[in-house]
Short mmCIF file of C-alpha atoms in Angstrom, two decimals:
data_model
loop_
_atom_site.label_atom_id
_atom_site.label_comp_id
_atom_site.label_asym_id
_atom_site.label_seq_id
_atom_site.Cartn_x
_atom_site.Cartn_y
_atom_site.Cartn_z
CA MET A 848 0.00 0.00 0.00
CA ALA A 849 1.37 3.41 -0.92
CA LYS A 850 2.34 5.83 1.88
CA LYS A 851 0.53 9.18 2.27
CA ILE A 852 1.51 12.62 3.58
CA LYS A 853 -1.24 14.72 5.14
CA SER A 854 -3.72 12.52 3.24
CA MET A 855 -2.94 14.52 0.11
CA HIS A 856 0.14 13.09 -1.62
CA VAL A 857 0.83 9.49 -2.63
CA ILE A 858 4.45 8.47 -2.00
CA LYS A 859 5.99 6.13 -4.56
CA GLN A 860 9.30 4.34 -4.68
CA LYS A 861 11.45 4.77 -7.77
CA ASP A 862 15.00 4.50 -9.06
CA LEU A 863 16.59 7.88 -9.57
CA ILE A 864 19.77 9.36 -11.01
CA GLU A 865 20.67 12.91 -9.99
CA THR A 866 23.74 14.80 -11.19
CA ALA A 867 25.63 17.38 -9.13
CA GLN A 868 27.55 19.81 -11.33
CA ASN A 869 31.08 21.04 -10.54
CA PRO A 870 31.85 18.39 -7.88
CA PHE A 871 35.46 19.62 -7.66
CA GLU A 872 34.68 23.34 -7.61
CA ASN A 873 36.76 24.08 -4.49
CA ILE A 874 39.46 21.45 -5.07
CA THR A 875 43.10 22.63 -5.14
CA GLU A 876 46.48 20.92 -4.92
CA ALA A 877 46.08 21.00 -1.13
CA ASN A 878 43.12 18.60 -1.43
CA ILE A 879 45.15 16.00 -3.36
CA ASP A 880 46.61 13.30 -1.09
CA THR A 881 49.01 11.57 -3.48
CA ASP A 882 50.36 9.15 -0.86
CA ASN A 883 46.90 7.68 -0.26
CA ASN A 884 45.45 8.21 -3.78
CA THR A 885 42.72 10.37 -2.27
CA ILE A 886 40.91 13.53 -3.43
CA GLN A 887 39.47 15.34 -0.42
CA GLY A 888 36.29 17.41 -0.35
CA CYS A 889 34.40 16.12 -3.42
CA CYS A 890 30.80 17.34 -3.72
CA LEU A 891 28.37 14.40 -4.07
CA PHE A 892 25.13 16.37 -3.78
CA GLY A 893 24.73 20.08 -4.54
CA ARG A 894 21.41 21.64 -3.57
CA ALA A 895 17.92 20.89 -2.30
CA GLU A 896 16.24 22.14 -5.49
CA SER A 897 17.92 20.44 -8.43
CA ILE A 898 18.09 21.65 -12.02
CA ASN A 899 15.79 18.73 -12.84
CA ASN A 900 12.73 20.36 -11.24
CA ARG A 901 13.06 18.17 -8.16
CA ILE A 902 13.04 19.17 -4.46
CA TYR A 903 14.95 17.17 -1.82
CA GLN A 904 13.58 17.30 1.71
CA ASP A 905 15.93 17.54 4.69
CA LYS A 906 15.53 13.86 5.59
CA ALA A 907 16.52 12.83 2.05
CA ILE A 908 19.69 14.95 2.16
CA GLU A 909 20.54 13.49 5.57
CA SER A 910 20.10 9.96 4.17
CA ILE A 911 22.37 10.77 1.21
CA ALA A 912 25.09 11.92 3.63
CA ARG A 913 24.68 8.78 5.75
CA LEU A 914 24.59 6.33 2.83
CA SER A 915 27.55 7.99 1.06
CA GLU A 916 30.00 6.60 3.61
CA GLY A 917 31.79 3.71 1.86
CA VAL A 918 29.71 3.94 -1.32
CA LYS A 919 31.46 2.96 -4.56
CA CYS A 920 32.29 5.36 -7.37
CA PHE A 921 32.14 4.15 -10.98
CA ALA A 922 33.12 5.83 -14.24
CA ASN A 923 29.91 6.82 -16.08
CA HIS A 924 26.44 5.33 -15.74
CA PRO A 925 25.63 2.13 -17.61
CA SER A 926 22.98 2.31 -20.32
CA LYS A 927 19.68 0.54 -19.82
CA THR A 928 20.77 -2.08 -22.34
CA GLU A 929 23.96 -2.73 -20.36
CA ILE A 930 21.94 -2.98 -17.14
CA LYS A 931 19.66 -5.59 -18.71
CA GLU A 932 22.52 -7.59 -20.18
CA SER A 933 24.48 -7.66 -16.89
CA ASP A 934 21.43 -8.05 -14.60
CA GLY A 935 22.34 -4.75 -12.95
CA VAL A 936 25.91 -5.80 -12.06
CA ARG A 937 28.48 -3.06 -12.67
CA LYS A 938 31.75 -3.81 -14.49
CA ILE A 939 34.73 -4.09 -12.15
CA GLN A 940 36.96 -2.30 -14.68
CA ASP A 941 34.71 0.79 -14.33
CA TRP A 942 35.21 0.92 -10.54
CA VAL A 943 37.02 4.18 -9.70
CA GLY A 944 37.16 3.99 -5.91
CA VAL A 945 35.25 4.47 -2.63
CA TYR A 946 33.95 7.58 -0.86
CA ARG A 947 35.10 8.02 2.75
CA ASN A 948 34.48 10.57 5.51
CA ALA A 949 31.06 11.61 4.15
CA ARG A 950 29.58 14.73 5.78
CA ARG A 951 26.77 17.21 5.25
CA ASP A 952 27.31 20.96 4.96
CA GLY A 953 23.97 22.74 4.63
CA GLU A 954 22.26 21.44 1.50
CA LYS A 955 25.49 19.92 0.17
CA VAL A 956 27.08 16.54 0.85
CA PHE A 957 30.87 16.13 0.67
CA ALA A 958 33.19 13.12 0.90
CA ASP A 959 36.80 12.10 0.18
CA LEU A 960 37.26 9.94 -2.92
CA GLU A 961 39.78 7.16 -2.23
CA CYS A 962 40.79 6.08 -5.75
CA ARG A 963 42.12 2.85 -7.12
CA GLU A 964 45.70 3.38 -8.21
CA SER A 965 44.89 2.90 -11.91
CA TYR A 966 42.30 5.73 -11.77
CA PHE A 967 44.05 8.23 -9.47
CA ASP A 968 45.95 10.19 -12.13
CA MET A 969 42.81 10.59 -14.23
CA MET A 970 40.70 11.74 -11.27
CA LYS A 971 43.45 14.12 -10.12
CA ASP A 972 43.47 15.77 -13.56
CA ILE A 973 39.68 16.06 -13.59
CA ALA A 974 39.63 17.54 -10.08
CA LEU A 975 42.25 20.18 -10.86
CA MET A 976 41.13 21.04 -14.42
CA GLN A 977 37.43 21.12 -13.38
CA PRO A 978 35.81 20.67 -16.82
CA ALA A 979 32.30 22.12 -16.96
CA ASP A 980 30.61 18.98 -18.28
CA VAL A 981 31.82 16.58 -15.58
CA GLY A 982 29.62 15.85 -12.60
CA ASN A 983 28.96 13.49 -9.70
CA SER A 984 25.77 11.51 -10.24
CA ILE A 985 23.97 9.58 -7.51
CA ASN A 986 22.24 6.32 -8.40
CA ALA A 987 19.63 5.73 -5.72
CA ARG A 988 16.30 4.19 -4.71
CA VAL A 989 14.09 6.96 -3.32
CA GLU A 990 10.60 7.81 -2.04
CA VAL A 991 8.89 10.65 -3.94
CA PHE A 992 5.59 12.46 -4.38
CA GLN A 993 4.34 15.33 -6.55
CA ASN A 994 3.44 18.59 -4.82
CA GLU A 995 0.75 21.08 -5.77
CA LYS A 996 3.06 22.81 -8.26
CA GLY A 997 3.71 19.58 -10.12
CA MET A 998 7.30 19.37 -8.87
CA GLU A 999 8.71 16.06 -7.72
CA SER A 1000 9.63 16.01 -4.04
CA VAL A 1001 12.11 13.44 -2.70
CA VAL A 1002 11.02 12.45 0.82
CA ASP A 1003 13.80 9.98 1.63
CA VAL A 1004 16.58 7.89 0.10
CA ASN A 1005 16.27 4.17 0.86
CA SER A 1006 19.49 2.98 -0.78
CA LEU A 1007 22.46 4.47 -2.59
CA ARG A 1008 23.89 2.10 -5.20
CA SER A 1009 26.77 4.32 -6.27
CA VAL A 1010 27.92 7.89 -6.83
CA ASP A 1011 29.39 7.94 -10.32
CA ILE A 1012 31.67 10.39 -12.09
CA VAL A 1013 30.03 11.19 -15.42
CA SER A 1014 31.25 13.05 -18.48
CA SER A 1015 28.28 14.52 -20.27
CA ALA A 1016 26.34 17.75 -20.51
CA ALA A 1017 24.01 17.62 -17.53
CA THR A 1018 21.50 19.29 -19.85
CA THR A 1019 21.04 16.07 -21.80
CA ILE A 1020 21.37 13.51 -19.05
CA SER A 1021 18.82 15.25 -16.84
CA LEU A 1022 16.10 14.65 -19.42
CA PHE A 1023 16.05 10.97 -18.47
CA GLU A 1024 16.71 10.95 -14.73
CA ALA A 1025 13.15 10.35 -13.62
CA VAL A 1026 11.82 7.90 -16.18
CA LYS A 1027 12.53 4.51 -14.60
CA GLU A 1028 9.47 3.99 -12.39
CA GLU A 1029 8.51 0.83 -10.62
CA ASN A 1030 6.39 -1.45 -12.86
CA LYS A 1031 6.75 1.05 -15.76
CA ASN A 1032 5.62 -0.10 -19.18
CA GLU A 1033 8.53 -1.88 -20.91
CA GLU A 1034 7.59 -0.55 -24.34
CA LEU A 1035 7.78 3.05 -23.07
CA ASP A 1036 11.15 2.33 -21.48
CA ILE A 1037 12.55 1.13 -24.84
CA LEU A 1038 11.17 4.25 -26.57
CA LEU A 1039 12.84 6.55 -24.03
CA GLU A 1040 16.12 4.67 -24.30
CA THR A 1041 16.28 5.01 -28.09
CA THR A 1042 15.25 8.67 -27.85
CA GLU A 1043 17.88 9.24 -25.18
CA SER A 1044 20.70 8.03 -27.43
CA ARG A 1045 19.34 10.31 -30.19
CA VAL A 1046 19.16 13.40 -27.97
CA LYS A 1047 22.45 13.03 -26.10
CA ASP A 1048 24.37 14.35 -29.07
CA LYS A 1049 21.60 16.62 -30.32
CA PHE A 1050 23.16 19.85 -29.11
CA LYS A 1051 26.53 19.22 -30.69
CA ILE A 1052 25.02 17.91 -33.92
CA LEU A 1053 22.79 20.96 -34.32
CA MET A 1054 25.66 23.30 -33.52
CA VAL A 1055 27.78 21.75 -36.23
CA GLU A 1056 24.89 21.92 -38.69
CA GLU A 1057 24.52 25.63 -37.87
CA GLY A 1058 28.20 26.12 -38.67
CA ILE A 1059 29.35 26.66 -35.09
CA ILE A 1060 32.88 25.27 -34.91
CA GLN A 1061 34.16 22.94 -32.20
CA ASP A 1062 36.11 25.55 -30.21
CA GLN A 1063 32.89 27.57 -29.72
CA LEU A 1064 30.87 24.74 -28.19
CA ASP A 1065 31.86 25.81 -24.67
CA ASN A 1066 30.66 29.38 -25.27
CA GLU A 1067 28.95 30.59 -22.09
CA LYS A 1068 25.91 31.92 -23.94
CA ILE A 1069 25.43 28.58 -25.69
CA GLN A 1070 25.62 26.72 -22.38
CA ASP A 1071 23.03 29.06 -20.84
CA GLU A 1072 20.66 28.44 -23.75
CA ILE A 1073 21.16 24.69 -23.49
CA ARG A 1074 20.38 24.66 -19.77
CA ASP A 1075 17.29 26.81 -20.27
CA VAL A 1076 15.84 24.71 -23.09
CA THR A 1077 16.65 21.51 -21.24
CA TRP A 1078 14.92 22.64 -18.07
CA ILE A 1079 11.77 23.45 -20.04
CA ALA A 1080 11.82 20.11 -21.91
CA ASN A 1081 12.52 18.23 -18.70
CA ARG A 1082 9.44 19.65 -17.01
CA LEU A 1083 7.27 18.74 -20.01
CA LEU A 1084 8.70 15.23 -20.14
CA ASP A 1085 8.26 14.66 -16.41
CA LYS A 1086 4.70 15.92 -16.52
CA THR A 1087 3.87 13.67 -19.47
CA ILE A 1088 5.31 10.53 -17.87
CA HIS A 1089 3.36 11.07 -14.63
CA ASP A 1090 0.10 12.15 -16.26
CA SER A 1091 -2.39 9.50 -15.15
CA ASP A 1092 -4.95 10.71 -17.69
CA LEU A 1093 -2.76 9.65 -20.63
CA ASN A 1094 -2.44 6.04 -21.79
CA ILE A 1095 0.83 4.59 -23.04
CA THR A 1096 0.12 5.45 -26.68
CA ASP A 1097 -0.67 9.06 -25.85
CA LYS A 1098 2.50 9.30 -23.75
CA LYS A 1099 4.59 8.04 -26.65
CA SER A 1100 3.12 10.61 -29.02
CA LYS A 1101 3.53 13.39 -26.49
CA ILE A 1102 7.20 12.47 -25.84
CA ILE A 1103 7.96 12.52 -29.56
CA GLU A 1104 6.33 15.95 -29.85
CA ILE A 1105 8.44 17.22 -26.96
CA PHE A 1106 11.69 16.15 -28.62
CA ASP A 1107 10.62 17.55 -31.99
CA ASP A 1108 9.83 20.87 -30.33
CA LEU A 1109 13.14 20.67 -28.48
CA GLU A 1110 15.07 20.35 -31.74
CA SER A 1111 13.15 23.25 -33.28
CA GLU A 1112 13.71 25.44 -30.23
CA ILE A 1113 17.43 24.66 -30.18
CA ARG A 1114 17.78 25.53 -33.86
CA LYS A 1115 15.97 28.85 -33.34
CA ARG A 1116 18.18 29.83 -30.43
CA LEU A 1117 21.38 28.69 -32.11
CA SER A 1118 20.52 30.77 -35.17
CA GLY A 1119 20.63 33.95 -33.10
CA ILE A 1120 23.83 32.81 -31.40
CA LYS A 1121 25.41 32.08 -34.77
CA GLU A 1122 24.74 35.65 -35.97
CA SER A 1123 26.30 36.98 -32.78
CA LEU A 1124 29.35 34.76 -33.22
CA ASN A 1125 29.74 35.79 -36.89
CA GLU A 1126 29.56 39.48 -35.97
CA SER A 1127 32.21 38.90 -33.35
CA LYS A 1128 34.34 37.10 -35.94
CA GLU A 1129 34.03 40.02 -38.40
CA ASN A 1130 35.00 42.46 -35.69
CA LYS A 1131 38.01 40.34 -34.88
CA GLN A 1132 39.02 40.29 -38.55
CA MET A 1133 38.75 44.08 -38.70
CA ASP A 1134 40.83 44.36 -35.56
CA LEU A 1135 43.44 42.06 -37.11
CA GLN A 1136 43.66 44.27 -40.22
CA THR A 1137 44.11 47.31 -38.00
CA LEU A 1138 46.77 45.43 -36.10
CA LYS A 1139 48.69 44.71 -39.30
CA THR A 1140 48.61 48.39 -40.28
CA GLU A 1141 49.30 49.98 -36.94
CA HIS A 1142 51.53 47.37 -35.30
CA PRO A 1143 53.57 45.61 -38.02
CA GLU A 1144 56.35 44.66 -35.58
CA LEU A 1145 53.87 42.90 -33.33
CA VAL A 1146 52.49 41.02 -36.33
CA LYS A 1147 56.05 39.88 -37.17
CA VAL A 1148 56.44 38.56 -33.64
CA ILE A 1149 53.12 36.73 -33.91
CA LEU A 1150 54.10 35.21 -37.26
CA LYS A 1151 57.45 34.20 -35.80
CA GLU A 1152 55.73 32.48 -32.89
CA ALA A 1153 53.36 30.79 -35.35
CA GLN A 1154 56.39 29.52 -37.26
CA LYS A 1155 57.77 28.17 -34.02
CA ALA A 1156 54.47 26.42 -33.41
CA ASP A 1157 54.68 24.86 -36.88
CA ASN A 1158 58.22 23.75 -36.10
CA VAL A 1159 57.01 22.21 -32.88
CA VAL A 1160 54.36 20.29 -34.81
CA LYS A 1161 57.01 19.05 -37.24
CA LEU A 1162 59.30 18.09 -34.37
CA GLU A 1163 56.46 16.20 -32.73
CA ALA A 1164 55.82 14.38 -36.01
CA ASP A 1165 59.54 13.57 -36.28
CA LEU A 1166 59.50 12.39 -32.68
CA ASP A 1167 56.53 10.12 -33.38
CA LYS A 1168 58.37 8.67 -36.39
CA PHE A 1169 61.50 8.21 -34.28
CA LYS A 1170 59.45 6.40 -31.63
CA THR A 1171 57.95 4.18 -34.33
CA ASP A 1172 61.38 3.42 -35.81
CA LEU A 1173 62.75 2.80 -32.33
CA GLN A 1174 59.94 0.38 -31.58
CA GLU A 1175 60.54 -1.47 -34.86
CA ALA A 1176 64.27 -1.66 -34.06
CA SER A 1177 63.46 -2.90 -30.58
CA ASP A 1178 61.18 -5.58 -32.03
CA LYS A 1179 63.96 -6.67 -34.40
CA VAL A 1180 66.44 -6.83 -31.51
CA ASP A 1181 63.97 -8.92 -29.51
CA LYS A 1182 63.51 -11.23 -32.48
CA LEU A 1183 67.27 -11.58 -33.03
CA THR A 1184 67.79 -12.11 -29.32
CA GLN A 1185 65.24 -14.90 -29.33
CA THR A 1186 66.85 -16.42 -32.44
CA ASN A 1187 70.28 -16.27 -30.78
CA LYS A 1188 68.85 -17.88 -27.67
CA ASP A 1189 67.40 -20.70 -29.75
CA GLN A 1190 70.69 -21.15 -31.63
CA ALA A 1191 72.65 -21.05 -28.38
CA LYS A 1192 70.31 -23.66 -26.96
CA ASP A 1193 70.90 -25.93 -29.97
CA LEU A 1194 74.67 -25.32 -29.78
CA ASN A 1195 74.73 -26.15 -26.07
CA LYS A 1196 72.86 -29.37 -26.83
CA LYS A 1197 75.41 -30.31 -29.49
CA ILE A 1198 78.30 -29.46 -27.12
CA GLU A 1199 76.67 -31.58 -24.43
CA ASP A 1200 76.29 -34.51 -26.84
CA LEU A 1201 79.92 -34.15 -28.01
CA GLY A 1202 81.02 -34.05 -24.38
CA LYS A 1203 79.25 -37.34 -23.74
CA GLU A 1204 80.82 -38.86 -26.86
CA LEU A 1205 84.27 -37.60 -25.76
CA THR A 1206 83.82 -39.13 -22.31
CA GLU A 1207 82.79 -42.44 -23.85
CA ALA A 1208 85.80 -42.29 -26.21
CA LYS A 1209 88.16 -41.60 -23.29
CA ASP A 1210 86.72 -44.54 -21.36
CA LYS A 1211 87.09 -46.78 -24.39
CA ASN A 1212 90.64 -45.49 -24.98
CA SER A 1213 91.52 -46.34 -21.38
CA GLU A 1214 90.23 -49.87 -21.88
CA ILE A 1215 92.25 -50.17 -25.10
CA GLU A 1216 95.39 -48.84 -23.37
CA LYS A 1217 94.87 -51.33 -20.56
CA GLU A 1218 94.46 -54.19 -23.03
CA LEU A 1219 97.49 -52.94 -24.98
CA ASP A 1220 99.54 -52.82 -21.79
CA GLU A 1221 98.53 -56.38 -20.95
CA ILE A 1222 99.50 -57.45 -24.48
CA LYS A 1223 102.86 -55.69 -24.18
CA VAL A 1224 103.52 -57.36 -20.82
CA ALA A 1225 102.56 -60.75 -22.24
CA GLU A 1226 104.75 -60.18 -25.29
CA ALA A 1227 107.69 -59.13 -23.10
CA PHE A 1228 107.18 -62.17 -20.90
CA ALA A 1229 106.96 -64.47 -23.92
CA ASP A 1230 110.06 -62.89 -25.48
CA LYS A 1231 111.99 -63.28 -22.24
CA LYS A 1232 110.87 -66.88 -21.87
CA ALA A 1233 111.75 -67.67 -25.49
CA LYS A 1234 115.27 -66.29 -25.02
CA ILE A 1235 115.79 -68.26 -21.80
CA ASN A 1236 114.43 -71.43 -23.41
CA LYS A 1237 116.77 -70.91 -26.34
CA GLN A 1238 119.76 -70.61 -23.97
CA ILE A 1239 118.67 -73.74 -22.13
CA SER A 1240 118.17 -75.60 -25.38
CA GLU A 1241 121.60 -74.58 -26.70
CA SER A 1242 123.28 -75.60 -23.40
CA LYS A 1243 122.21 -79.23 -23.94
CA LEU A 1244 121.34 -79.75 -20.28
CA PRO A 1245 119.74 -83.11 -19.45
CA LYS A 1246 115.98 -83.00 -19.25
CA ASP A 1247 116.07 -84.07 -15.64
CA ALA A 1248 118.16 -81.01 -14.84
CA ILE A 1249 115.52 -78.63 -16.27
CA THR A 1250 112.94 -78.30 -13.45
CA ASP A 1251 109.98 -75.89 -13.23
CA VAL A 1252 111.35 -74.30 -10.07
CA TRP A 1253 114.72 -73.64 -11.69
CA VAL A 1254 113.14 -72.23 -14.88
CA ASN A 1255 110.80 -69.97 -12.81
CA ASP A 1256 113.84 -68.65 -10.95
CA LEU A 1257 115.44 -67.84 -14.30
CA MET A 1258 112.28 -65.97 -15.38
CA LYS A 1259 112.54 -63.78 -12.26
CA LEU A 1260 115.96 -62.48 -13.27
CA GLU A 1261 116.18 -58.82 -14.29
CA ASP A 1262 118.86 -56.66 -15.89
CA ILE A 1263 121.19 -55.23 -13.23
CA GLU A 1264 122.44 -51.67 -13.46
CA GLU A 1265 126.08 -52.78 -13.09
CA GLY A 1266 125.83 -54.39 -16.56
CA ALA A 1267 124.77 -57.93 -15.76
CA THR A 1268 122.03 -58.70 -18.28
CA VAL A 1269 119.42 -61.40 -17.98
CA GLU A 1270 121.11 -63.30 -20.77
CA GLY A 1271 124.43 -63.23 -18.94
CA GLN A 1272 122.88 -64.26 -15.63
CA VAL A 1273 121.04 -67.18 -17.31
CA LYS A 1274 124.28 -68.28 -18.92
CA GLU A 1275 125.99 -68.31 -15.52
CA ARG A 1276 123.13 -70.26 -13.98
CA ILE A 1277 123.30 -72.86 -16.79
CA THR A 1278 127.06 -73.17 -16.33
CA ASP A 1279 126.57 -73.66 -12.59
CA ARG A 1280 123.97 -76.29 -13.34
CA ILE A 1281 126.26 -78.20 -15.69
CA THR A 1282 129.07 -78.04 -13.13
CA LEU A 1283 126.78 -79.37 -10.43
CA ILE A 1284 125.66 -82.25 -12.64
CA ASN A 1285 129.22 -83.20 -13.50
CA LYS A 1286 130.20 -83.26 -9.83
CA LYS A 1287 127.28 -85.49 -8.93
CA SER A 1288 128.00 -87.94 -11.74
CA GLY A 1289 131.69 -88.43 -10.67
CA GLU A 1290 130.83 -89.16 -7.02
CA ILE A 1291 128.48 -92.01 -7.87
CA LYS A 1292 130.70 -94.22 -10.11
CA GLY A 1293 134.20 -93.35 -9.03
CA SER A 1294 136.86 -92.13 -11.46
CA GLY A 1295 139.05 -93.18 -14.37
CA GLU A 1296 137.96 -95.38 -17.26
CA GLU A 1297 135.19 -97.00 -15.29
CA PHE A 1298 133.52 -93.66 -14.61
CA LYS A 1299 133.85 -92.55 -18.19
CA GLN A 1300 132.35 -95.82 -19.48
CA ASP A 1301 129.41 -95.74 -17.15
CA LEU A 1302 128.76 -92.09 -18.10
CA GLU A 1303 128.75 -92.89 -21.78
CA GLU A 1304 126.35 -95.82 -21.24
CA GLY A 1305 124.10 -93.59 -19.23
CA ASN A 1306 124.11 -90.92 -21.88
CA LYS A 1307 123.01 -93.41 -24.49
CA ASN A 1308 119.84 -94.08 -22.54
CA LYS A 1309 119.06 -90.35 -22.13
CA LYS A 1310 117.85 -87.72 -24.55
CA SER A 1311 120.24 -85.02 -25.52
CA THR A 1312 120.10 -81.63 -23.73
CA GLU A 1313 118.81 -80.05 -26.91
CA ASP A 1314 115.92 -82.53 -27.07
CA ALA A 1315 115.19 -81.96 -23.40
CA GLY A 1316 115.01 -78.21 -24.02
CA LYS A 1317 112.52 -78.73 -26.83
CA ASP A 1318 110.38 -80.91 -24.58
CA PHE A 1319 110.46 -78.19 -21.92
CA LEU A 1320 109.33 -75.59 -24.43
CA ALA A 1321 106.49 -77.84 -25.45
CA ASP A 1322 105.42 -78.32 -21.82
CA SER A 1323 105.69 -74.58 -21.01
CA GLN A 1324 103.16 -73.16 -23.52
CA TYR A 1325 101.25 -70.20 -22.11
#
């Protein structure tokens, strides 16, 4: 059930967007806290009677001040289409920061904007440059009624979704602040949205059509005319939307008439402004001609400065080209660096593989050297043994006198530094052996002819020393 005031006015709930102009009007460098990315003293709400033909009661202003503590700030309002597509969820990349230390000062509400680091520089520039078409815009759910004069009165603010920084002529945005009512006809909402996008650029489009150049768009007289026409159209639009005697079809027709009249009124007013601007331009041209005649030296200075400006433009163009060339060179260096890295990687892999092959070759070489050493030792041993066996064979020692122990002792002989070679030492050992055998033979059989005869008979039954040596060689194969 709708609320009532004094049994006269029906209070309705609605979504509302209200823009406060010049939110950084009193901001200076002293208000910029660079260490904490904060802009102090931003104006969130400006006055009780807004430019949109709306009156805010004291309780509503108090609620705005209370709800502003910790409220988010976004860059620009989303369109109705964006709201529908995102189910009312704002984009995180549009989040500028949070308002802190909210306070009320008369009809105004102030707070400190604590910015995200990525947005601080932009907000600092806006705060210090104070462009005329930038404002703080509250996005709220409010309670309203219409008074006897047909003006909308805001009784209270139930919720504050955000306070957004918007870049747009408040004259165009304000036309659509009060059109989103609870349970409003969807077809009317679509009509207003399409008309809104058409009207937002209407002022600039008409100015251009009237031949008013870009640098004259901020002319104070033009801005005054825009605000005046907008206020009138806003009242007509608001009255039409809330006229209970009109059905939806009649409202559509009436809205279209309002915007057609708005375009006609703007053209009429701009026509007069254009004549004024042209007269001013002619006067300036006359003044310039007088300047050339009466102050030629000053004109020379101006032309010289203009030439400097042209040179600056050329230098900037050269600088841009240099930056482009530098970037291309940097890209080439990066590409070459990457190529060199890839080549170095391949080269390191090859070196690593060669290192492994070299290690394997060294190991194999060591094995070969070991085998070769063993072969050399075996060959030396065989050579030594062959020489000793040859000496034994040539000595014609009896086979019984050639024992393994004696031969092994001969194999252990080495060359002596004093000059005694193995061959000489073996020869001495053989001689000693023969001498020993002769002594033993004489002791057994006596002496004289009898001994000699027995020795000869014994020799007949034995193999010669040479044959015994051959047998030894055959038995000593290795």
